[in-house]
Amino acid sequence: MIRKKVLASARVRKTGKSFCFISHRFLTDGFLQALTLHELALYVFLVLASDRNGLSFYGDKTICSILGFKDDDYIFARNCLIHKDLIMHDGTLFQVLSLPKNVHHKEATQ
């Protein structure tokens, strides 16, 4: 068994006032591997930008500007995350959802 030790005790992270969380299942159940780089960047951005309920009000143009996405790349990544049941979007508001039971793998044609 590997013994863990803190490498930089003065730099241990703390939650602070904001809230950000990605379940360990994201890695262990294959969700990370099932995303393209654009999907992953958008997902992480939405996780970072959301509140404790997973809600974020960032607009499409702002997200594209921050992530350096072209409109088509953004729309495709957003729609893929919706299809993979990781987020919801109503046109104004995003919600990062709890992870579904099963991972949706990359489509063969992208």
GROMACS .gro file of N, CA and C in nm:
model
  330
    1MET      N    1   0.084  -0.118   0.000
    1MET     CA    2   0.000   0.000   0.000
    1MET      C    3   0.088   0.125   0.000
    2ILE      N    4   0.053   0.222  -0.080
    2ILE     CA    5   0.131   0.345  -0.089
    2ILE      C    6   0.093   0.438   0.026
    3ARG      N    7   0.194   0.489   0.093
    3ARG     CA    8   0.170   0.585   0.201
    3ARG      C    9   0.169   0.724   0.142
    4LYS      N   10   0.064   0.798   0.172
    4LYS     CA   11   0.053   0.934   0.121
    4LYS      C   12   0.104   1.032   0.224
    5LYS      N   13   0.169   1.138   0.175
    5LYS     CA   14   0.210   1.245   0.265
    5LYS      C   15   0.194   1.376   0.188
    6VAL      N   16   0.162   1.479   0.259
    6VAL     CA   17   0.148   1.611   0.199
    6VAL      C   18   0.286   1.658   0.159
    7LEU      N   19   0.299   1.703   0.034
    7LEU     CA   20   0.429   1.745  -0.018
    7LEU      C   21   0.461   1.891   0.013
    8ALA      N   22   0.357   1.976   0.018
    8ALA     CA   23   0.378   2.118   0.048
    8ALA      C   24   0.271   2.162   0.147
    9SER      N   25   0.301   2.147   0.275
    9SER     CA   26   0.200   2.174   0.379
    9SER      C   27   0.150   2.319   0.377
   10ALA      N   28   0.232   2.411   0.333
   10ALA     CA   29   0.189   2.552   0.326
   10ALA      C   30   0.095   2.577   0.208
   11ARG      N   31   0.081   2.479   0.118
   11ARG     CA   32   0.000   2.497  -0.003
   11ARG      C   33  -0.117   2.398  -0.011
   12VAL      N   34  -0.162   2.343   0.100
   12VAL     CA   35  -0.277   2.253   0.099
   12VAL      C   36  -0.400   2.333   0.058
   13ARG      N   37  -0.476   2.282  -0.043
   13ARG     CA   38  -0.590   2.359  -0.092
   13ARG      C   39  -0.704   2.360   0.009
   14LYS      N   40  -0.780   2.468  -0.001
   14LYS     CA   41  -0.897   2.486   0.084
   14LYS      C   42  -1.014   2.527  -0.005
   15THR      N   43  -1.133   2.498   0.039
   15THR     CA   44  -1.251   2.528  -0.042
   15THR      C   45  -1.278   2.676  -0.052
   16GLY      N   46  -1.263   2.750   0.054
   16GLY     CA   47  -1.289   2.893   0.050
   16GLY      C   48  -1.436   2.926   0.032
   17LYS      N   49  -1.464   3.048  -0.014
   17LYS     CA   50  -1.602   3.093  -0.030
   17LYS      C   51  -1.670   3.030  -0.151
   18SER      N   52  -1.597   3.009  -0.258
   18SER     CA   53  -1.658   2.952  -0.377
   18SER      C   54  -1.664   2.800  -0.364
   19PHE      N   55  -1.735   2.738  -0.454
   19PHE     CA   56  -1.753   2.594  -0.447
   19PHE      C   57  -1.725   2.533  -0.582
   20CYS      N   58  -1.647   2.427  -0.586
   20CYS     CA   59  -1.615   2.357  -0.710
   20CYS      C   60  -1.594   2.211  -0.675
   21PHE      N   61  -1.654   2.123  -0.754
   21PHE     CA   62  -1.646   1.982  -0.720
   21PHE      C   63  -1.658   1.897  -0.846
   22ILE      N   64  -1.570   1.803  -0.864
   22ILE     CA   65  -1.581   1.699  -0.966
   22ILE      C   66  -1.567   1.566  -0.894
   23SER      N   67  -1.666   1.482  -0.910
   23SER     CA   68  -1.666   1.351  -0.845
   23SER      C   69  -1.548   1.266  -0.892
   24HIS      N   70  -1.492   1.188  -0.803
   24HIS     CA   71  -1.384   1.096  -0.838
   24HIS      C   72  -1.431   0.996  -0.944
   25ARG      N   73  -1.560   0.969  -0.950
   25ARG     CA   74  -1.617   0.880  -1.052
   25ARG      C   75  -1.591   0.934  -1.192
   26PHE      N   76  -1.573   1.065  -1.205
   26PHE     CA   77  -1.545   1.125  -1.336
   26PHE      C   78  -1.421   1.060  -1.397
   27LEU      N   79  -1.325   1.029  -1.314
   27LEU     CA   80  -1.202   0.963  -1.358
   27LEU      C   81  -1.218   0.811  -1.360
   28THR      N   82  -1.263   0.754  -1.250
   28THR     CA   83  -1.264   0.609  -1.235
   28THR      C   84  -1.369   0.538  -1.319
   29ASP      N   85  -1.478   0.604  -1.353
   29ASP     CA   86  -1.584   0.540  -1.433
   29ASP      C   87  -1.576   0.572  -1.581
   30GLY      N   88  -1.469   0.641  -1.625
   30GLY     CA   89  -1.447   0.661  -1.767
   30GLY      C   90  -1.506   0.786  -1.829
   31PHE      N   91  -1.562   0.876  -1.749
   31PHE     CA   92  -1.619   0.999  -1.805
   31PHE      C   93  -1.511   1.087  -1.866
   32LEU      N   94  -1.398   1.099  -1.801
   32LEU     CA   95  -1.287   1.180  -1.852
   32LEU      C   96  -1.243   1.130  -1.990
   33GLN      N   97  -1.225   1.001  -2.002
   33GLN     CA   98  -1.178   0.943  -2.127
   33GLN      C   99  -1.281   0.952  -2.239
   34ALA      N  100  -1.408   0.969  -2.205
   34ALA     CA  101  -1.515   0.973  -2.304
   34ALA      C  102  -1.535   1.111  -2.365
   35LEU      N  103  -1.461   1.212  -2.316
   35LEU     CA  104  -1.480   1.348  -2.365
   35LEU      C  105  -1.368   1.390  -2.460
   36THR      N  106  -1.405   1.470  -2.559
   36THR     CA  107  -1.305   1.534  -2.644
   36THR      C  108  -1.241   1.647  -2.565
   37LEU      N  109  -1.135   1.705  -2.617
   37LEU     CA  110  -1.071   1.817  -2.546
   37LEU      C  111  -1.164   1.937  -2.533
   38HIS      N  112  -1.244   1.966  -2.638
   38HIS     CA  113  -1.339   2.077  -2.630
   38HIS      C  114  -1.446   2.050  -2.525
   39GLU      N  115  -1.497   1.928  -2.522
   39GLU     CA  116  -1.598   1.891  -2.423
   39GLU      C  117  -1.541   1.902  -2.282
   40LEU      N  118  -1.420   1.853  -2.264
   40LEU     CA  119  -1.357   1.858  -2.132
   40LEU      C  120  -1.334   2.001  -2.087
   41ALA      N  121  -1.284   2.086  -2.177
   41ALA     CA  122  -1.261   2.226  -2.142
   41ALA      C  123  -1.391   2.294  -2.102
   42LEU      N  124  -1.497   2.271  -2.179
   42LEU     CA  125  -1.626   2.332  -2.147
   42LEU      C  126  -1.681   2.278  -2.016
   43TYR      N  127  -1.671   2.148  -1.995
   43TYR     CA  128  -1.722   2.088  -1.872
   43TYR      C  129  -1.649   2.145  -1.750
   44VAL      N  130  -1.517   2.150  -1.755
   44VAL     CA  131  -1.439   2.203  -1.642
   44VAL      C  132  -1.473   2.350  -1.620
   45PHE      N  133  -1.485   2.427  -1.728
   45PHE     CA  134  -1.524   2.567  -1.714
   45PHE      C  135  -1.658   2.579  -1.641
   46LEU      N  136  -1.757   2.501  -1.684
   46LEU     CA  137  -1.890   2.509  -1.622
   46LEU      C  138  -1.887   2.465  -1.476
   47VAL      N  139  -1.805   2.366  -1.444
   47VAL     CA  140  -1.790   2.324  -1.304
   47VAL      C  141  -1.730   2.439  -1.222
   48LEU      N  142  -1.626   2.502  -1.277
   48LEU     CA  143  -1.562   2.613  -1.206
   48LEU      C  144  -1.652   2.734  -1.191
   49ALA      N  145  -1.739   2.756  -1.290
   49ALA     CA  146  -1.825   2.875  -1.292
   49ALA      C  147  -1.956   2.856  -1.217
   50SER      N  148  -1.986   2.733  -1.176
   50SER     CA  149  -2.117   2.706  -1.118
   50SER      C  150  -2.119   2.718  -0.966
   51ASP      N  151  -2.240   2.730  -0.916
   51ASP     CA  152  -2.260   2.736  -0.771
   51ASP      C  153  -2.277   2.594  -0.717
   52ARG      N  154  -2.316   2.581  -0.590
   52ARG     CA  155  -2.328   2.449  -0.529
   52ARG      C  156  -2.432   2.360  -0.594
   53ASN      N  157  -2.528   2.420  -0.666
   53ASN     CA  158  -2.630   2.343  -0.736
   53ASN      C  159  -2.591   2.315  -0.881
   54GLY      N  160  -2.472   2.356  -0.918
   54GLY     CA  161  -2.426   2.334  -1.054
   54GLY      C  162  -2.474   2.438  -1.153
   55LEU      N  163  -2.530   2.549  -1.106
   55LEU     CA  164  -2.589   2.651  -1.193
   55LEU      C  165  -2.489   2.760  -1.230
   56SER      N  166  -2.492   2.797  -1.358
   56SER     CA  167  -2.405   2.903  -1.409
   56SER      C  168  -2.482   2.985  -1.512
   57PHE      N  169  -2.459   3.116  -1.509
   57PHE     CA  170  -2.527   3.209  -1.600
   57PHE      C  171  -2.436   3.263  -1.710
   58TYR      N  172  -2.317   3.209  -1.727
   58TYR     CA  173  -2.227   3.260  -1.831
   58TYR      C  174  -2.292   3.244  -1.968
   59GLY      N  175  -2.278   3.346  -2.052
   59GLY     CA  176  -2.335   3.343  -2.186
   59GLY      C  177  -2.242   3.278  -2.286
   60ASP      N  178  -2.299   3.239  -2.399
   60ASP     CA  179  -2.225   3.170  -2.504
   60ASP      C  180  -2.103   3.249  -2.551
   61LYS      N  181  -2.121   3.376  -2.579
   61LYS     CA  182  -2.010   3.459  -2.631
   61LYS      C  183  -1.898   3.470  -2.528
   62THR      N  184  -1.933   3.487  -2.402
   62THR     CA  185  -1.832   3.497  -2.296
   62THR      C  186  -1.755   3.366  -2.282
   63ILE      N  187  -1.826   3.254  -2.285
   63ILE     CA  188  -1.760   3.124  -2.274
   63ILE      C  189  -1.665   3.103  -2.391
   64CYS      N  190  -1.710   3.134  -2.513
   64CYS     CA  191  -1.625   3.119  -2.631
   64CYS      C  192  -1.500   3.206  -2.619
   65SER      N  193  -1.518   3.327  -2.569
   65SER     CA  194  -1.405   3.419  -2.554
   65SER      C  195  -1.304   3.366  -2.452
   66ILE      N  196  -1.352   3.322  -2.338
   66ILE     CA  197  -1.265   3.272  -2.231
   66ILE      C  198  -1.192   3.146  -2.275
   67LEU      N  199  -1.262   3.054  -2.341
   67LEU     CA  200  -1.203   2.926  -2.380
   67LEU      C  201  -1.133   2.930  -2.515
   68GLY      N  202  -1.151   3.041  -2.588
   68GLY     CA  203  -1.090   3.051  -2.720
   68GLY      C  204  -1.155   2.959  -2.823
   69PHE      N  205  -1.283   2.934  -2.806
   69PHE     CA  206  -1.357   2.845  -2.896
   69PHE      C  207  -1.416   2.923  -3.013
   70LYS      N  208  -1.423   2.859  -3.128
   70LYS     CA  209  -1.504   2.909  -3.239
   70LYS      C  210  -1.648   2.870  -3.207
   71ASP      N  211  -1.744   2.946  -3.259
   71ASP     CA  212  -1.885   2.919  -3.229
   71ASP      C  213  -1.924   2.774  -3.256
   72ASP      N  214  -1.883   2.720  -3.371
   72ASP     CA  215  -1.920   2.583  -3.407
   72ASP      C  216  -1.862   2.480  -3.310
   73ASP      N  217  -1.738   2.501  -3.268
   73ASP     CA  218  -1.675   2.409  -3.172
   73ASP      C  219  -1.747   2.412  -3.038
   74TYR      N  220  -1.785   2.533  -2.997
   74TYR     CA  221  -1.856   2.549  -2.870
   74TYR      C  222  -1.993   2.480  -2.875
   75ILE      N  223  -2.069   2.507  -2.981
   75ILE     CA  224  -2.203   2.450  -2.993
   75ILE      C  225  -2.195   2.298  -2.997
   76PHE      N  226  -2.097   2.245  -3.071
   76PHE     CA  227  -2.081   2.100  -3.079
   76PHE      C  228  -2.047   2.042  -2.942
   77ALA      N  229  -1.952   2.103  -2.872
   77ALA     CA  230  -1.913   2.054  -2.738
   77ALA      C  231  -2.030   2.063  -2.641
   78ARG      N  232  -2.102   2.174  -2.643
   78ARG     CA  233  -2.219   2.191  -2.555
   78ARG      C  234  -2.323   2.084  -2.583
   79ASN      N  235  -2.354   2.062  -2.710
   79ASN     CA  236  -2.455   1.962  -2.746
   79ASN      C  237  -2.410   1.820  -2.709
   80CYS      N  238  -2.282   1.792  -2.723
   80CYS     CA  239  -2.229   1.661  -2.683
   80CYS      C  240  -2.241   1.640  -2.533
   81LEU      N  241  -2.211   1.743  -2.454
   81LEU     CA  242  -2.224   1.731  -2.308
   81LEU      C  243  -2.369   1.711  -2.267
   82ILE      N  244  -2.460   1.776  -2.339
   82ILE     CA  245  -2.603   1.756  -2.313
   82ILE      C  246  -2.641   1.612  -2.349
   83HIS      N  247  -2.598   1.567  -2.467
   83HIS     CA  248  -2.627   1.430  -2.512
   83HIS      C  249  -2.569   1.326  -2.416
   84LYS      N  250  -2.452   1.354  -2.360
   84LYS     CA  251  -2.387   1.262  -2.266
   84LYS      C  252  -2.444   1.274  -2.126
   85ASP      N  253  -2.548   1.358  -2.110
   85ASP     CA  254  -2.621   1.373  -1.984
   85ASP      C  255  -2.534   1.428  -1.871
   86LEU      N  256  -2.439   1.516  -1.907
   86LEU     CA  257  -2.352   1.578  -1.806
   86LEU      C  258  -2.398   1.718  -1.769
   87ILE      N  259  -2.467   1.786  -1.862
   87ILE     CA  260  -2.516   1.922  -1.836
   87ILE      C  261  -2.656   1.937  -1.894
   88MET      N  262  -2.724   2.041  -1.850
   88MET     CA  263  -2.849   2.088  -1.912
   88MET      C  264  -2.828   2.235  -1.945
   89HIS      N  265  -2.901   2.281  -2.045
   89HIS     CA  266  -2.891   2.421  -2.087
   89HIS      C  267  -3.028   2.463  -2.139
   90ASP      N  268  -3.079   2.575  -2.086
   90ASP     CA  269  -3.211   2.621  -2.130
   90ASP      C  270  -3.204   2.744  -2.220
   91GLY      N  271  -3.085   2.777  -2.268
   91GLY     CA  272  -3.068   2.895  -2.351
   91GLY      C  273  -3.008   3.011  -2.274
   92THR      N  274  -3.025   3.012  -2.143
   92THR     CA  275  -2.969   3.117  -2.058
   92THR      C  276  -2.887   3.060  -1.943
   93LEU      N  277  -2.933   2.952  -1.890
   93LEU     CA  278  -2.877   2.895  -1.768
   93LEU      C  279  -2.820   2.756  -1.798
   94PHE      N  280  -2.704   2.728  -1.740
   94PHE     CA  281  -2.645   2.594  -1.745
   94PHE      C  282  -2.663   2.529  -1.610
   95GLN      N  283  -2.678   2.397  -1.611
   95GLN     CA  284  -2.669   2.321  -1.488
   95GLN      C  285  -2.578   2.202  -1.513
   96VAL      N  286  -2.471   2.192  -1.432
   96VAL     CA  287  -2.387   2.073  -1.432
   96VAL      C  288  -2.462   1.971  -1.350
   97LEU      N  289  -2.486   1.854  -1.409
   97LEU     CA  290  -2.568   1.751  -1.346
   97LEU      C  291  -2.481   1.652  -1.268
   98SER      N  292  -2.543   1.582  -1.175
   98SER     CA  293  -2.474   1.470  -1.112
   98SER      C  294  -2.442   1.370  -1.222
   99LEU      N  295  -2.337   1.293  -1.204
   99LEU     CA  296  -2.296   1.200  -1.310
   99LEU      C  297  -2.402   1.092  -1.329
  100PRO      N  298  -2.431   1.060  -1.456
  100PRO     CA  299  -2.526   0.951  -1.483
  100PRO      C  300  -2.465   0.818  -1.442
  101LYS      N  301  -2.548   0.713  -1.442
  101LYS     CA  302  -2.499   0.581  -1.402
  101LYS      C  303  -2.394   0.528  -1.498
  102ASN      N  304  -2.413   0.554  -1.628
  102ASN     CA  305  -2.323   0.501  -1.729
  102ASN      C  306  -2.264   0.613  -1.812
  103VAL      N  307  -2.142   0.593  -1.858
  103VAL     CA  308  -2.074   0.690  -1.942
  103VAL      C  309  -2.120   0.674  -2.087
  104HIS      N  310  -2.136   0.785  -2.157
  104HIS     CA  311  -2.164   0.785  -2.300
  104HIS      C  312  -2.031   0.805  -2.369
  105HIS      N  313  -1.988   0.706  -2.446
  105HIS     CA  314  -1.856   0.712  -2.510
  105HIS      C  315  -1.857   0.802  -2.633
  106LYS      N  316  -1.737   0.841  -2.675
  106LYS     CA  317  -1.721   0.924  -2.795
  106LYS      C  318  -1.787   0.857  -2.913
  107GLU      N  319  -1.851   0.938  -2.996
  107GLU     CA  320  -1.910   0.886  -3.118
  107GLU      C  321  -1.798   0.857  -3.218
  108ALA      N  322  -1.818   0.762  -3.306
  108ALA     CA  323  -1.716   0.723  -3.403
  108ALA      C  324  -1.688   0.835  -3.502
  109THR      N  325  -1.788   0.915  -3.537
  109THR     CA  326  -1.771   1.024  -3.634
  109THR      C  327  -1.789   1.157  -3.563
  110GLN      N  328  -1.681   1.232  -3.555
  110GLN     CA  329  -1.690   1.364  -3.490
  110GLN      C  330  -1.631   1.467  -3.580
   0.00000   0.00000   0.00000
